[in-house]
């Protein structure tokens, strides 16, 4: 009986301990429902909602590989050919608010080229905020968004500065005004904590204006800039019009003097091109340009660009350009390029 009593008592003790442990056990929480990425179609194709927010995000980019040719291409180069690779990635967000659409845009770009001294660099090419028609940050200006189809017209210099601008958009009519910080163009810059800080910043400011009127599928645009440091300005007018199976572009530019906004010390230029849509996938663009510099050196050139769509987001292109400059040898240059956009 003693053994039987002992066994019964031990079983009761174990049951009591097990019950106490069960009472103290941690119960795992039910898993939260998985939130799938939702498509955002309020701002066009390619956007999706950032989970847990009402902000729409679009991610994209481009990689292009170029093999070019020409006489002594690149700085300090005696080679007649070069290769270059460029990679871009961008992040574009948009959110509706009581102030209008709030947006941000960031684009990173890296280059590697064998022209001259081989170089490789990754930079913050653009980073800006938009609130309605207001834009503030490092951005490509309206002046940079000039030029015509083809590869000959380079009157306007690539201009992405710290800028603040406002664009009024009435649909078929747009007008804008902006102020650019040109300090880095005049004084150079130094990397501080990964940020390019202008050396000896002063009053190197520029002002830019933009106006465009649409006539159906055609438009006329006028861009103007003034460089306060150089005390010089420039104007650039373009016409874009569908003609037959292609698009006609005509441009006229003039500069009062040397300024950071204008390439190669140009004084004036006249250029035209016609992008012929030969097939659904093939576009052929002949172009011609005539220009003069501030030193009264005249030049003209003709070019031919062909681009073929291999697949969605993938195209191959080739161009050949001939340029004749007063009192200089004629020059023939061009490239073959493969571009993948996503």
XYZ file of C-alpha atoms in Angstrom:
342
model
C 0.000 0.000 0.000
C 2.871 2.335 0.740
C 4.219 1.911 -2.804
C 0.760 2.431 -4.280
C 0.263 5.584 -2.222
C 3.699 6.868 -3.287
C 2.921 6.374 -6.989
C -0.443 8.082 -6.684
C 1.151 11.019 -4.845
C 3.917 11.377 -7.461
C 1.370 11.402 -10.297
C -0.636 14.102 -8.541
C 2.497 16.218 -8.049
C 3.466 15.911 -11.723
C -0.047 16.890 -12.800
C 0.111 19.975 -10.587
C 3.493 21.038 -11.999
C 2.309 20.480 -15.590
C -0.786 22.552 -14.932
C 1.303 25.398 -13.530
C 3.636 25.331 -16.556
C 0.660 25.330 -18.923
C -0.727 28.370 -17.162
C 2.612 30.209 -17.584
C 3.267 29.151 -21.226
C 3.756 31.915 -23.885
C 1.142 31.665 -26.587
C 2.409 32.718 -30.055
C 0.468 35.605 -31.581
C -1.556 34.967 -34.691
C 0.409 36.018 -37.786
C -0.747 39.330 -39.235
C -2.294 39.179 -42.693
C 0.348 39.690 -45.390
C -0.030 43.036 -47.192
C 0.738 42.571 -50.850
C 2.156 45.392 -52.961
C -0.691 47.345 -54.527
C -0.533 48.950 -57.951
C -0.904 52.747 -57.968
C -2.373 53.989 -61.232
C -3.102 57.565 -60.129
C 0.162 58.912 -61.597
C 0.680 56.684 -64.618
C 2.185 53.271 -65.285
C 4.898 51.707 -63.138
C 3.934 53.080 -59.716
C 3.070 50.989 -56.657
C 2.124 51.893 -53.091
C 4.884 51.708 -50.497
C 3.394 49.209 -47.978
C 1.733 50.940 -45.049
C 1.607 54.334 -46.769
C -0.343 56.251 -49.386
C 2.882 57.162 -51.214
C 3.341 55.841 -54.738
C 6.832 54.766 -55.827
C 8.302 54.104 -59.255
C 11.775 52.618 -59.757
C 13.552 52.512 -63.088
C 16.817 53.042 -64.854
C 18.975 52.591 -67.899
C 22.220 50.936 -68.936
C 23.899 51.860 -72.197
C 27.102 50.714 -73.857
C 28.746 52.809 -76.566
C 31.612 52.258 -78.978
C 32.542 55.530 -80.666
C 34.987 56.683 -83.286
C 36.559 59.952 -84.400
C 39.879 61.741 -84.617
C 41.636 61.972 -81.226
C 38.418 61.379 -79.300
C 38.399 62.248 -75.615
C 40.609 64.565 -73.599
C 44.368 64.047 -74.017
C 43.719 61.131 -76.356
C 45.342 60.163 -79.632
C 43.037 57.199 -80.153
C 40.496 57.093 -82.954
C 37.973 55.030 -80.990
C 36.685 54.605 -77.456
C 34.178 52.630 -75.408
C 31.897 53.942 -72.684
C 29.318 52.537 -70.292
C 26.707 54.504 -68.371
C 24.317 53.234 -65.723
C 21.361 55.091 -64.218
C 18.788 54.264 -61.570
C 15.992 56.527 -60.365
C 13.411 56.622 -57.567
C 10.273 58.664 -58.159
C 7.583 59.154 -55.478
C 4.250 60.962 -55.539
C 1.597 61.602 -52.890
C -1.673 63.515 -53.026
C -2.064 66.205 -50.361
C -4.003 69.361 -49.533
C -1.102 71.287 -51.136
C -1.375 69.332 -54.366
C 0.835 66.471 -55.513
C 4.022 66.164 -53.445
C 6.842 64.410 -55.263
C 10.483 63.482 -54.864
C 12.922 62.355 -57.520
C 16.402 60.876 -57.073
C 18.653 59.766 -59.944
C 22.070 58.195 -59.501
C 24.438 57.842 -62.436
C 27.746 56.114 -62.969
C 30.069 56.307 -65.980
C 33.099 54.448 -67.197
C 34.864 55.594 -70.349
C 38.127 54.757 -72.064
C 38.193 58.121 -73.874
C 41.305 59.967 -72.749
C 42.165 58.870 -69.210
C 39.875 55.970 -68.179
C 37.433 57.237 -65.598
C 34.746 55.814 -63.382
C 32.427 57.817 -61.158
C 29.024 57.537 -59.527
C 27.216 60.743 -58.699
C 23.961 62.146 -57.421
C 22.793 63.582 -60.705
C 19.395 64.736 -59.493
C 17.579 64.973 -56.153
C 14.646 67.323 -55.785
C 11.243 67.890 -54.196
C 8.133 69.046 -56.033
C 4.991 70.528 -54.504
C 2.500 71.275 -57.235
C 4.420 73.439 -59.711
C 7.247 74.233 -57.257
C 10.574 72.399 -57.609
C 13.579 72.663 -55.257
C 16.835 70.697 -55.214
C 19.488 69.532 -57.655
C 17.773 69.141 -61.006
C 18.156 69.422 -64.747
C 16.922 72.853 -65.731
C 14.581 73.824 -68.558
C 17.649 75.090 -70.384
C 19.166 71.618 -70.304
C 15.983 70.170 -71.768
C 16.686 71.722 -75.158
C 18.005 70.422 -78.417
C 16.454 68.547 -81.295
C 16.343 64.958 -82.515
C 19.716 63.781 -83.785
C 23.206 64.272 -82.410
C 24.416 67.578 -83.878
C 22.732 70.292 -81.827
C 24.705 70.983 -78.629
C 24.173 74.726 -78.162
C 22.910 74.329 -74.592
C 25.360 73.004 -72.012
C 24.321 70.208 -69.646
C 23.024 72.178 -66.681
C 21.937 70.494 -63.470
C 22.342 72.852 -60.534
C 20.851 73.456 -57.128
C 17.767 75.288 -58.288
C 14.348 76.493 -57.245
C 11.679 77.058 -59.868
C 7.951 77.325 -60.425
C 6.027 76.110 -63.468
C 2.466 77.168 -64.228
C 0.781 74.542 -66.409
C -2.510 75.426 -68.094
C -2.550 72.349 -70.315
C -1.756 73.757 -73.745
C 0.263 76.625 -72.255
C 3.120 76.497 -69.742
C 5.288 79.231 -68.291
C 7.984 79.050 -65.624
C 10.704 80.967 -63.792
C 13.694 79.613 -61.882
C 16.849 80.643 -60.009
C 20.053 78.555 -60.267
C 23.093 78.437 -57.969
C 26.108 78.591 -60.326
C 28.788 78.720 -57.592
C 30.133 75.257 -58.349
C 30.518 76.118 -62.043
C 32.751 79.118 -61.330
C 34.671 78.071 -58.226
C 34.673 74.313 -58.391
C 33.647 72.198 -55.421
C 35.088 69.978 -52.704
C 33.604 66.741 -51.396
C 32.709 67.139 -47.715
C 31.061 64.117 -46.171
C 30.157 62.907 -49.635
C 28.519 66.218 -50.540
C 29.968 68.558 -53.189
C 30.342 71.929 -51.441
C 31.172 74.947 -53.690
C 34.541 76.599 -53.033
C 34.306 80.296 -52.115
C 30.603 80.658 -52.946
C 29.648 84.176 -53.962
C 26.897 85.752 -55.985
C 27.126 83.329 -58.897
C 23.427 83.084 -59.635
C 21.529 82.442 -62.820
C 17.931 83.022 -63.752
C 15.978 81.037 -66.312
C 12.618 81.405 -67.968
C 10.502 78.991 -69.965
C 7.336 79.248 -72.059
C 5.641 76.724 -74.330
C 2.458 76.772 -76.383
C 0.929 73.593 -77.811
C -1.025 73.462 -81.051
C -2.401 69.941 -81.070
C 0.616 67.660 -81.553
C 2.887 70.630 -82.385
C 4.507 73.091 -79.994
C 6.665 76.190 -79.903
C 8.935 76.739 -76.899
C 11.188 79.595 -75.796
C 13.865 79.304 -73.129
C 15.979 82.119 -71.764
C 18.824 82.332 -69.233
C 20.898 85.081 -67.633
C 24.230 84.525 -65.866
C 24.729 87.303 -63.275
C 28.435 86.524 -62.783
C 29.209 86.743 -66.514
C 26.535 89.415 -67.050
C 25.540 87.577 -70.217
C 22.380 85.854 -71.373
C 21.072 83.487 -74.031
C 17.832 82.544 -75.801
C 16.798 79.280 -77.420
C 13.605 78.699 -79.429
C 12.315 75.388 -80.787
C 9.530 74.199 -83.050
C 8.283 70.597 -82.926
C 5.718 69.459 -85.488
C 4.512 66.134 -86.907
C 5.078 66.062 -90.661
C 4.090 62.995 -92.657
C 5.465 59.782 -91.126
C 7.851 61.628 -88.813
C 8.588 64.652 -86.654
C 10.232 67.909 -87.742
C 12.395 69.843 -85.256
C 13.757 73.355 -85.837
C 15.891 75.307 -83.348
C 17.440 78.777 -83.175
C 19.814 79.879 -80.406
C 21.673 83.090 -79.542
C 24.046 84.130 -76.737
C 25.171 87.656 -75.899
C 28.522 86.362 -74.629
C 30.314 83.561 -72.813
C 28.208 81.945 -70.084
C 28.086 78.631 -68.223
C 24.779 77.847 -69.908
C 26.160 77.711 -73.471
C 28.515 75.133 -74.994
C 31.728 75.823 -76.897
C 31.487 79.626 -76.669
C 28.689 79.674 -79.264
C 27.209 83.014 -80.317
C 24.353 81.660 -82.414
C 23.091 78.481 -84.038
C 20.414 77.278 -86.440
C 19.574 73.572 -86.558
C 16.932 71.239 -87.980
C 16.188 67.518 -88.011
C 13.524 65.116 -89.212
C 12.855 61.873 -87.317
C 11.393 59.519 -89.914
C 9.392 56.615 -88.500
C 10.421 54.166 -91.219
C 8.730 51.203 -89.493
C 7.200 50.520 -86.086
C 10.690 49.706 -84.822
C 13.070 51.731 -87.033
C 13.577 55.512 -86.798
C 15.996 57.340 -89.121
C 16.926 60.943 -88.297
C 18.940 63.183 -90.645
C 19.995 66.522 -89.131
C 21.913 69.660 -90.047
C 23.303 72.571 -88.066
C 25.106 75.851 -88.696
C 26.716 77.920 -85.947
C 29.213 80.632 -85.085
C 31.305 81.275 -81.968
C 31.952 84.476 -80.043
C 35.283 84.667 -81.929
C 33.434 84.620 -85.280
C 34.495 81.090 -86.178
C 31.798 79.600 -88.394
C 31.016 75.903 -88.734
C 28.401 73.571 -90.103
C 27.599 69.913 -89.832
C 25.303 67.153 -91.023
C 24.487 63.872 -89.356
C 22.464 60.696 -89.641
C 21.091 58.739 -86.669
C 19.358 55.349 -86.926
C 17.684 53.587 -83.994
C 16.042 50.152 -83.986
C 13.795 48.753 -81.244
C 14.995 45.181 -80.668
C 12.443 44.518 -77.923
C 10.491 46.461 -75.342
C 13.036 48.563 -73.456
C 15.956 47.469 -75.651
C 17.247 49.400 -78.658
C 20.367 49.677 -80.774
C 21.477 52.891 -82.450
C 24.228 54.238 -84.679
C 25.163 57.728 -85.808
C 27.632 59.322 -88.228
C 28.315 63.077 -88.128
C 30.372 65.295 -90.420
C 31.545 68.715 -89.157
C 33.360 71.458 -91.104
C 34.937 74.236 -89.008
C 36.615 77.304 -90.534
C 40.406 76.921 -90.834
C 40.349 73.412 -89.333
C 40.414 69.892 -90.715
C 37.049 68.335 -91.421
C 35.929 65.826 -88.811
C 33.907 62.624 -89.088
C 32.731 60.963 -85.882
C 30.011 58.687 -84.617
C 29.100 55.748 -82.426
C 27.200 52.467 -82.133
C 25.136 52.118 -78.944
C 23.089 49.471 -77.163
C 20.594 50.803 -74.593
C 18.438 48.926 -72.111
C 15.781 50.918 -70.233
C 13.625 49.545 -67.432
